[in-house]
Amino acid sequence: MKSPLANFEADVIIIGAGAGGGSAAWRLSHYGFKVLVLDAGPSYSPSDYRQSSHTWEKPFPYKTASKSAYEVAELQPIHELKNELRSWNKMKGLLVKGSRRANFGYHHVRGVGGSSLHFTGEAHRLNPDSMQMKTQHGVAADWPMGYKELEPYYQTAEERVGVAGPLSDTRCPRSAKYPQPPHPYSFAAKVLDKAAIRVGHQPQANSLAVLSKPYDNRPACNYCGGCQRGCMLTDKGSIDVTYLKHALASGNCQILPETEVLKLETHHGRISSILASHKGKLHKLSAQWIILAAGAVQTPRLLLNSKNAHYPHGIGNQNGQVGQNFMETLLTTVSAEHPEKLGSHRGLPVNWVSWKYNAPDSIPGVIGGCRFGPSMSESDLVGPVAYATRVIPGWGLKHKARMREQLGKVLSITSIGECLPHKKSYISLSDQLDQHGIPVPRIHSYLDQNAMARLAFMNAECRKILDAAGCDSPFETFSSADAFSSTHVFGTCRMGTDPRQSVCDAFGSVHDIKNLFICDASLFPSTGGGESPGLTIQALAIRSADYIRTLN
Amino acid sequence: MSNKQQDHSTHSHNRISRRLVLKLLALAPLCWEQTYAQLNNPEPVPPGVLPSVLDVLIPGDSTPGATDLKIEESLLDTASQIPRYPELIQQGTQWFNTTSLRSFYKPFPELAPNAQIRIVEAAFNQPEMTLPRVFIERIREDAMTLYYHNSASWTGMDINRPIQPLGYPDHEEPPGKL
Ligand SMILES: Cc1cc2nc3c(=O)[nH]c(=O)nc-3n(C[C@H](O)[C@H](O)[C@H](O)COP(=O)(O)OP(=O)(O)OC[C@H]3O[C@@H](n4cnc5c(N)ncnc54)[C@H](O)[C@@H]3O)c2cc1C
Ligand code: SF4
């Protein structure tokens, strides 16, 4: 059926132009499929970013419709939490004032490119040891494929994006070297690198979707450090300037921004049509294949909201698995001032990474790994506004003088760790309705003792590195222990071999719906030990696209 | 029970980076205990109080002070979009002026710099959640933000231009070569 919105008859409709949707669109359009990509958010262009303006320190420039509505259910009490696990700042005291974990947000962008528009650009493969958590450690679930099967797709994704990585990387076996040489470390990252080595870490150059050399008509990075504010230069491998650019160039793809899918309709075990809202009008669209890539919060929401007489609990939810197993970012960041000027506001956000504790059994006494890296830019401690409001207390002439002395002295270390599924962490539908009268997702998050123990280890290790770097005692800690604050979300439509325990098969095909695929982080059976998920989402989506091609 | 309200306030107002909460006071619902009875019947506040307080917080030296960069106007503009903020400013400045009249028999803008500094110090030293403390901490946060968003404030720092279009080609070196 020719769509009233697109100027061609689509073979595939993709819902969501983020990491999963964008990479599937690229692969399928290059195979000759006619692909229509719908995204609820707006398009962005480099001129939307403020990095060259005086107000460059302002956050990512959200536009109307570039945030989705959601709700966070009441979080767990924190009265038993030890002080060293709390989030605090020396100027502001405890950052969570109440007696429960606080909601600091599910951070995302709705837009063509999805959350990659403000991501940091880390491009990690998943540790192969993290893919068999059930068999090896009795927790979470196994991935229904091994690392070996995913490896060629990782390689394809790295080449499409232009990932710069270390010359030798033994953590995950590779069939070819990284397409781009590694980035040099900033001066401050070198100081932290030496400190990490002193306390027993083995840091290596981080693999980044950031160009170290010109590539694919995009320039090399100039180390402004503003990745999370959107990259003006386009050297950061966000989905719009990599996959979607090439999908459009194929002539087989059309992207419709500000088009929100409200409901999936079924007929005889297939998605027969989708209901989308575009510029205030409702449209019914259909295609042979539907790919749902709305991210791990909105994908289950759409499936649950699409319940009908045949699927009374929601599409794909005959076993009550849609929305379960929600996993979030488990993180701790510690920041401190160094006695010397290091110019620490300069350079890439996460130059190096220490994978020493990344394997699931590497933290003593706790299952699930983690990783460490510098994070001045990710912590947003790279400009005068941040220094004036978070680092340097006081006011008056002395404060101004201290501002001049101290800028560039802050060092931060972040650790991200494995988040295991818990029955109290899931996505459900809220009573709150969006502007279309449809329930918004409600996020339930819970961290158990195992997660708290992992966080305690991560926190202590971050402090050790800063201490070894010669920093003063920390002025700020941020921790998931008392704050829900998630940039990586996973697991809510888990893939697996047993339909009673999963929503999709190993290719993202929804078990009971013949033409519906899921291509986003909802699929992850486990999170890995702190790896950033974007590259794995892309590899999985490219693999699903190849599978769809075989079905056709 | 859900924490919708809290979600809304932190989500839409706080400036949050990828992995860190930043502006902790920023735009959280404003509340304070009204410890000064006269504030329930607000009197007009002389116009110069807010700029004078801002200039004590951010005085001019080799770089401009708060009023040189018209921080008062931007602050009032910001405040007009936040529930109860204009009221906080009205009552906060009134506290400053009343304290000034009581202690030094002069309106705040007419005080000598040292006397102004003493009143600002006193405001910071009040107990948490009292009007002067909430007012002074909040306007410190917002005034510093507005001030350091202005490149005229960057002179003498290791950052003297926006991060693009030049980036930091010297990022591998010790600072000081910009
Ligand atoms: C600040 C930040 C930094 C990050 N840094 C990194 C990093 O360095 N490396 C990394 O790998 N990951 C990083 N991440 C995480 C990464 O960005 C996400 O994991 C990834 O983008 C998720 O991809 P996705 O395809 O699952 O979903 P998304 O990127 O969220 O894309 C989903 C898309 O679907 C659209 N959509 C949703 N609902 C509908 C609907 N009903 N109809 C139509 N469209 C819809 C949305 O508008 C959105 O564009 C970061 C995230 C944030 C927020
Ligand atoms: S550091 Fe590089 S990738 Fe990041 S925004 Fe700046 S130029 Fe772009």
Coordinates of N, CA, C and O in Angstrom, one line a residue, chain A residues 51-59 67 70-72 74 91-92 95 102-104 107 120 122 184-187 190 222-224 226 228-229 233 331 341-343 345-347 378-380 384-385 388-390 392 394-397 399-400 403-404 407 416 432 476 478 487-488 532, chain B residues 1-4 6-8 10-11 14-25 56-65 117 120-121 124 140-141 144-145 147-151 154-159 161-176 178:
Chain A
Q51 N 27.9 25.0 20.2 CA 29.3 24.9 20.7 C 30.1 26.2 20.3 O 31.1 26.4 21.0
S52 N 29.7 26.9 19.3 CA 30.5 28.1 18.9 C 29.9 29.4 19.5 O 30.3 30.5 19.2
S53 N 28.9 29.2 20.4 CA 28.3 30.4 21.0 C 28.8 30.6 22.4 O 29.3 29.7 23.0
H54 N 28.6 31.8 22.9 CA 29.1 32.1 24.3 C 28.4 31.2 25.3 O 28.9 31.0 26.4
T55 N 27.2 30.8 25.0 CA 26.4 29.9 25.9 C 26.6 28.4 25.6 O 25.8 27.6 25.9
W56 N 27.8 28.1 25.1 CA 28.1 26.7 24.8 C 28.0 25.8 26.0 O 27.7 24.6 25.8
E57 N 28.0 26.3 27.2 CA 27.9 25.4 28.3 C 26.5 25.0 28.6 O 26.3 24.1 29.4
K58 N 25.6 25.6 27.9 CA 24.2 25.1 28.1 C 24.1 23.7 27.6 O 24.8 23.3 26.7
P59 N 23.1 22.9 28.1 CA 23.0 21.5 27.8 C 22.5 21.3 26.3 O 22.3 22.3 25.6
K67 N 11.7 15.3 23.7 CA 11.7 14.5 24.9 C 10.4 13.7 25.0 O 9.4 14.3 24.7
Y70 N 7.3 10.3 30.3 CA 7.4 9.0 31.1 C 7.3 9.4 32.6 O 7.3 10.6 32.9
E71 N 7.1 8.4 33.3 CA 6.9 8.6 34.7 C 7.8 7.6 35.5 O 8.1 6.5 34.9
V72 N 8.3 8.0 36.6 CA 9.1 7.0 37.4 C 8.3 6.7 38.7 O 7.9 7.6 39.4
E74 N 7.6 5.4 42.5 CA 8.3 5.7 43.8 C 9.5 4.7 43.9 O 9.4 3.5 43.7
M91 N 29.6 22.0 48.0 CA 28.9 23.2 48.1 C 27.4 23.0 48.4 O 26.7 23.9 48.9
K92 N 26.9 21.9 48.0 CA 25.4 21.7 48.1 C 24.9 20.7 49.1 O 23.8 20.5 49.3
L95 N 22.9 15.4 47.6 CA 22.1 15.8 46.4 C 20.7 15.2 46.5 O 19.8 15.7 45.8
A102 N 16.1 9.1 44.5 CA 15.4 10.2 43.8 C 15.5 9.9 42.3 O 16.4 9.3 41.8
N103 N 14.6 10.5 41.6 CA 14.6 10.4 40.1 C 15.3 11.5 39.5 O 14.8 12.6 39.5
F104 N 16.4 11.3 38.9 CA 17.1 12.3 38.1 C 17.0 12.2 36.6 O 17.6 12.9 35.9
H107 N 17.6 9.7 30.6 CA 18.2 10.7 29.6 C 18.1 10.2 28.2 O 18.7 9.1 27.9
T120 N 28.2 10.1 24.0 CA 29.6 10.5 24.1 C 30.5 9.9 23.0 O 31.6 10.3 22.8
E122 N 31.3 6.5 22.8 CA 32.0 5.3 23.1 C 31.4 4.1 22.3 O 30.2 4.1 22.1
P184 N 44.9 10.4 20.5 CA 45.9 10.7 21.6 C 45.2 11.1 22.9 O 44.0 11.6 22.8
Y185 N 45.8 10.9 24.0 CA 45.3 11.3 25.3 C 45.4 12.8 25.5 O 46.5 13.3 25.2
S186 N 44.5 13.4 26.1 CA 44.7 14.8 26.6 C 45.7 14.8 27.7 O 45.9 13.7 28.3
F187 N 46.2 16.0 28.0 CA 47.2 16.1 29.1 C 46.6 15.6 30.4 O 47.3 14.8 31.1
K190 N 46.3 11.8 30.6 CA 47.6 11.2 30.8 C 47.9 11.1 32.3 O 48.4 10.1 32.8
N222 N 38.3 17.8 16.7 CA 39.3 18.8 17.1 C 39.3 18.9 18.7 O 39.7 19.9 19.2
Y223 N 38.8 17.9 19.3 CA 39.0 17.8 20.8 C 38.3 18.8 21.6 O 38.9 19.3 22.6
C224 N 37.1 19.3 21.2 CA 36.5 20.3 21.9 C 35.8 19.8 23.2 O 35.5 20.5 24.1
G226 N 32.9 18.6 23.6 CA 31.4 18.9 23.8 C 30.5 17.9 23.2 O 29.3 18.2 23.0
Q228 N 28.5 15.7 24.2 CA 27.1 15.5 24.8 C 26.2 16.7 24.4 O 25.0 16.7 24.7
R229 N 26.8 17.8 23.9 CA 26.0 18.9 23.5 C 25.6 18.8 22.0 O 25.0 19.7 21.5
L233 N 30.8 19.4 14.3 CA 31.8 19.1 13.2 C 31.3 17.8 12.4 O 31.8 17.6 11.3
L331 N 26.0 3.5 38.0 CA 27.2 4.4 37.8 C 27.6 5.1 39.0 O 26.8 5.4 39.9
K341 N 47.5 23.1 37.5 CA 46.6 23.4 36.3 C 46.9 22.3 35.2 O 48.1 22.2 34.8
L342 N 45.9 21.6 34.8 CA 46.1 20.5 33.8 C 45.4 20.8 32.5 O 45.5 20.1 31.6
G343 N 44.6 21.9 32.5 CA 43.8 22.2 31.3 C 42.8 21.0 31.1 O 42.6 20.6 30.0
H345 N 39.8 20.8 31.0 CA 38.5 21.0 30.3 C 38.7 20.7 28.8 O 37.8 20.8 28.0
R346 N 39.9 20.3 28.4 CA 40.2 20.1 27.0 C 40.2 18.6 26.7 O 40.6 17.7 27.5
G347 N 39.9 18.3 25.4 CA 40.0 16.9 25.0 C 38.8 16.1 25.0 O 37.7 16.5 25.4
E378 N 32.2 14.2 30.6 CA 30.9 13.6 30.9 C 30.2 14.1 32.1 O 29.0 14.2 32.2
S379 N 31.1 14.5 33.1 CA 30.5 15.1 34.3 C 30.2 16.6 34.2 O 29.7 17.2 35.1
D380 N 30.5 17.1 33.0 CA 30.2 18.5 32.7 C 31.0 19.4 33.5 O 30.4 20.4 34.0
P384 N 33.4 27.5 32.8 CA 33.3 28.3 34.0 C 32.0 28.3 34.7 O 32.0 28.4 36.0
V385 N 30.9 28.0 34.1 CA 29.6 27.9 34.8 C 29.7 26.8 35.8 O 29.3 26.9 36.9
A388 N 31.9 27.6 38.7 CA 31.3 28.6 39.6 C 30.2 28.0 40.5 O 30.0 28.4 41.6
T389 N 29.5 27.0 39.9 CA 28.3 26.5 40.6 C 28.5 25.2 41.3 O 27.7 24.8 42.2
R390 N 29.6 24.5 41.0 CA 29.8 23.2 41.6 C 31.2 23.0 42.3 O 31.3 22.1 43.1
I392 N 33.8 25.8 43.0 CA 34.4 26.8 43.8 C 33.3 27.5 44.6 O 32.5 28.3 44.1
G394 N 31.8 30.1 47.6 CA 32.0 31.5 47.9 C 31.5 32.5 46.9 O 30.8 32.1 45.9
W395 N 32.0 33.7 47.0 CA 31.5 34.8 46.2 C 32.5 36.0 46.3 O 33.4 35.9 47.1
G396 N 32.2 37.0 45.6 CA 33.1 38.2 45.8 C 34.4 38.1 45.0 O 34.6 37.3 44.2
L397 N 35.3 39.0 45.4 CA 36.6 39.1 44.6 C 37.4 37.9 44.8 O 38.0 37.4 43.8
H399 N 36.3 34.9 45.1 CA 35.8 33.8 44.3 C 36.2 34.0 42.8 O 36.6 33.1 42.2
K400 N 36.2 35.3 42.4 CA 36.6 35.5 41.0 C 38.1 35.1 40.8 O 38.5 34.5 39.8
M403 N 38.4 31.4 40.6 CA 37.9 30.9 39.3 C 39.1 30.9 38.3 O 39.3 29.9 37.6
R404 N 39.8 32.0 38.3 CA 40.9 32.1 37.4 C 42.0 31.1 37.7 O 42.6 30.5 36.8
L407 N 40.3 26.9 37.2 CA 39.8 26.3 36.0 C 40.8 25.4 35.3 O 41.9 25.8 35.1
I416 N 31.2 2.6 35.3 CA 29.8 2.0 35.0 C 29.9 0.5 35.2 O 30.9 -0.1 34.8
Q432 N -0.9 8.2 33.8 CA -0.8 9.5 33.2 C -0.8 9.3 31.7 O -0.3 8.4 31.1
E476 N 32.9 16.1 45.0 CA 31.6 15.7 44.5 C 31.6 14.2 44.2 O 32.5 13.7 43.7
F478 N 28.7 11.3 42.5 CA 27.4 11.0 42.0 C 27.3 9.5 42.0 O 28.2 8.8 41.5
T487 N 21.2 6.6 31.3 CA 21.5 7.0 29.9 C 21.4 5.7 29.1 O 21.1 5.7 27.9
H488 N 21.8 4.6 29.7 CA 21.7 3.3 29.1 C 20.5 2.5 29.6 O 20.5 2.3 30.9
S532 N 29.4 0.6 26.9 CA 28.3 1.4 26.3 C 27.6 0.5 25.3 O 28.3 -0.2 24.5
Chain B
M1 N 2.0 4.7 45.1 CA 2.1 6.1 44.8 C 3.3 6.4 43.9 O 4.3 5.8 44.1
S2 N 3.1 7.2 43.0 CA 4.3 7.5 42.1 C 4.8 8.9 42.5 O 4.2 9.6 43.2
N3 N 6.1 9.1 42.0 CA 6.6 10.4 42.3 C 6.6 11.3 41.1 O 7.6 12.0 40.8
K4 N 5.5 11.3 40.4 CA 5.3 12.1 39.2 C 5.8 13.5 39.3 O 6.5 14.0 38.5
Q6 N 7.9 14.9 41.4 CA 9.3 15.0 41.6 C 10.0 14.7 40.2 O 10.9 15.4 39.8
D7 N 9.5 13.7 39.5 CA 10.0 13.3 38.2 C 10.0 14.6 37.3 O 10.9 14.9 36.7
H8 N 8.8 15.2 37.4 CA 8.6 16.4 36.5 C 9.7 17.5 36.8 O 10.3 18.0 35.9
T10 N 12.5 17.3 38.4 CA 14.0 17.0 38.1 C 14.2 16.9 36.7 O 15.1 17.4 36.1
H11 N 13.2 16.3 36.0 CA 13.4 15.9 34.6 C 13.4 17.2 33.7 O 14.3 17.4 32.9
N14 N 16.0 20.5 36.0 CA 17.4 20.4 36.3 C 18.3 20.2 35.1 O 17.9 19.4 34.2
R15 N 19.4 20.8 35.1 CA 20.3 20.6 33.9 C 21.1 19.4 34.2 O 21.9 19.3 35.1
I16 N 20.9 18.3 33.5 CA 21.5 17.1 33.8 C 22.4 16.6 32.7 O 21.9 16.5 31.5
S17 N 23.6 16.3 32.9 CA 24.5 15.8 31.9 C 24.2 14.3 31.8 O 23.4 13.8 32.5
R18 N 25.0 13.7 30.9 CA 24.8 12.3 30.7 C 24.7 11.5 32.0 O 23.9 10.8 32.3
R19 N 25.7 11.7 32.9 CA 25.8 10.8 34.0 C 25.9 11.6 35.3 O 26.3 11.1 36.3
L20 N 25.4 12.8 35.3 CA 25.6 13.6 36.5 C 24.5 14.6 36.6 O 24.1 15.2 35.7
V21 N 24.0 14.7 37.8 CA 23.1 15.8 38.0 C 23.8 17.0 38.3 O 24.8 17.0 39.0
L22 N 23.4 18.1 37.7 CA 24.2 19.3 37.8 C 23.5 20.3 38.7 O 23.7 20.4 39.9
K23 N 22.5 21.0 38.2 CA 22.1 22.1 39.0 C 21.1 21.7 40.0 O 20.0 21.4 39.8
L24 N 21.6 21.7 41.2 CA 20.9 21.0 42.3 C 19.8 21.9 42.8 O 18.7 21.5 43.1
L25 N 20.1 23.2 43.0 CA 19.1 24.1 43.5 C 18.2 24.5 42.3 O 17.1 24.9 42.5
V56 N 27.8 42.6 45.0 CA 28.6 42.1 46.1 C 29.0 40.6 45.7 O 30.2 40.2 46.0
L57 N 28.1 39.9 45.2 CA 28.4 38.5 44.8 C 29.5 38.5 43.7 O 30.4 37.6 43.7
I58 N 29.3 39.3 42.7 CA 30.2 39.3 41.5 C 30.6 40.8 41.3 O 30.1 41.5 40.4
P59 N 31.7 41.2 42.0 CA 32.1 42.6 41.9 C 33.0 42.7 40.6 O 33.5 41.8 40.1
G60 N 33.1 44.0 40.2 CA 34.0 44.2 39.0 C 35.5 44.2 39.5 O 35.8 44.6 40.6
D61 N 36.4 43.7 38.7 CA 37.8 43.8 39.0 C 38.5 44.0 37.6 O 38.0 44.8 36.9
S62 N 39.4 43.1 37.3 CA 39.9 43.2 35.9 C 38.9 42.7 34.9 O 39.0 43.0 33.7
T63 N 37.8 42.1 35.4 CA 36.7 41.7 34.5 C 35.5 42.4 35.0 O 35.4 42.8 36.2
P64 N 34.5 42.6 34.2 CA 33.3 43.3 34.6 C 32.6 42.7 35.8 O 32.7 41.5 36.1
G65 N 31.8 43.5 36.5 CA 31.0 43.0 37.6 C 29.6 42.6 37.1 O 29.3 42.8 35.9
I117 N 28.8 43.7 52.3 CA 29.4 42.4 52.4 C 29.0 41.7 53.7 O 28.6 40.5 53.7
V120 N 25.5 40.4 53.3 CA 25.5 39.2 52.4 C 26.0 38.0 53.2 O 25.4 36.9 53.1
E121 N 27.0 38.2 53.9 CA 27.5 37.1 54.8 C 26.5 36.6 55.7 O 26.3 35.4 55.9
F124 N 24.0 34.3 54.0 CA 24.5 33.0 53.8 C 24.6 32.2 55.1 O 24.5 30.9 55.1
R140 N 22.7 33.4 43.9 CA 24.2 33.2 43.7 C 24.3 32.2 42.5 O 25.0 32.4 41.5
E141 N 23.5 31.1 42.6 CA 23.6 30.1 41.6 C 23.2 30.6 40.2 O 23.9 30.4 39.2
M144 N 25.7 33.5 38.9 CA 27.0 32.9 38.5 C 26.8 32.3 37.1 O 27.7 32.4 36.2
T145 N 25.7 31.6 37.0 CA 25.4 30.9 35.7 C 25.3 31.9 34.6 O 26.0 31.8 33.5
Y147 N 26.4 35.0 34.5 CA 27.6 35.8 34.4 C 28.6 35.0 33.6 O 29.2 35.5 32.6
Y148 N 28.8 33.7 33.9 CA 29.9 33.0 33.3 C 29.5 32.4 31.9 O 30.3 31.9 31.2
H149 N 28.2 32.6 31.6 CA 27.8 32.4 30.2 C 28.2 33.5 29.2 O 28.1 33.4 28.0
N150 N 28.7 34.6 29.8 CA 29.1 35.7 29.1 C 30.6 35.7 28.9 O 31.3 35.7 29.9
S151 N 31.0 35.8 27.6 CA 32.5 35.7 27.4 C 33.3 36.8 28.0 O 34.5 36.6 28.2
W154 N 35.4 35.8 30.9 CA 36.4 34.8 30.8 C 37.8 35.3 30.8 O 38.8 34.5 30.9
T155 N 38.0 36.6 30.7 CA 39.4 37.1 30.7 C 40.2 36.6 31.9 O 39.7 36.7 33.0
G156 N 41.4 36.2 31.6 CA 42.3 35.8 32.7 C 42.1 34.3 33.0 O 42.9 33.8 33.8
M157 N 41.1 33.6 32.4 CA 41.0 32.2 32.7 C 41.7 31.4 31.5 O 42.0 31.9 30.5
D158 N 41.8 30.1 31.8 CA 42.4 29.3 30.7 C 41.4 29.0 29.6 O 41.7 28.1 28.8
I159 N 40.3 29.6 29.7 CA 39.3 29.4 28.6 C 39.0 30.8 28.1 O 38.6 31.6 28.9
R161 N 37.4 31.5 24.8 CA 36.6 31.5 23.6 C 35.7 30.3 23.7 O 35.9 29.3 24.5
P162 N 34.6 30.3 23.0 CA 33.7 29.1 22.9 C 34.5 27.8 22.4 O 35.6 28.0 21.8
I163 N 34.0 26.7 22.7 CA 34.8 25.4 22.4 C 35.0 25.2 20.9 O 35.9 24.5 20.5
Q164 N 34.1 25.7 20.1 CA 34.2 25.6 18.7 C 34.2 27.0 18.1 O 33.8 27.9 18.7
P165 N 34.7 27.2 16.9 CA 35.1 26.2 15.9 C 36.6 25.7 16.1 O 36.9 24.8 15.3
L166 N 37.3 26.2 17.1 CA 38.7 25.8 17.1 C 39.0 24.5 17.8 O 40.0 23.9 17.6
G167 N 38.1 24.2 18.7 CA 38.4 23.0 19.6 C 39.6 23.2 20.4 O 40.0 24.4 20.7
Y168 N 40.2 22.1 20.8 CA 41.5 22.2 21.6 C 42.6 21.4 20.9 O 42.9 20.3 21.4
P169 N 43.2 22.0 19.9 CA 44.2 21.2 19.2 C 45.4 21.0 20.1 O 46.2 20.1 19.8
D170 N 45.5 21.8 21.2 CA 46.7 21.6 22.1 C 46.4 20.7 23.3 O 47.1 20.7 24.3
H171 N 45.3 19.9 23.2 CA 44.8 19.2 24.4 C 45.9 18.2 25.0 O 45.8 17.9 26.1
E172 N 46.8 17.8 24.2 CA 47.8 16.9 24.7 C 48.9 17.6 25.6 O 49.6 16.9 26.3
E173 N 49.0 18.9 25.4 CA 50.1 19.6 26.1 C 49.6 20.2 27.4 O 48.4 20.3 27.7
P174 N 50.6 20.5 28.2 CA 50.2 21.3 29.5 C 49.5 22.5 29.1 O 49.7 23.1 28.0
P175 N 48.6 23.1 30.0 CA 47.9 24.3 29.6 C 48.8 25.5 29.5 O 49.9 25.5 29.9
G176 N 48.2 26.5 28.9 CA 48.9 27.8 28.9 C 49.4 28.1 27.5 O 50.0 29.2 27.3
L178 N 47.3 28.4 24.8 CA 46.2 28.8 24.0 C 46.5 30.2 23.4 O 47.0 31.0 24.1

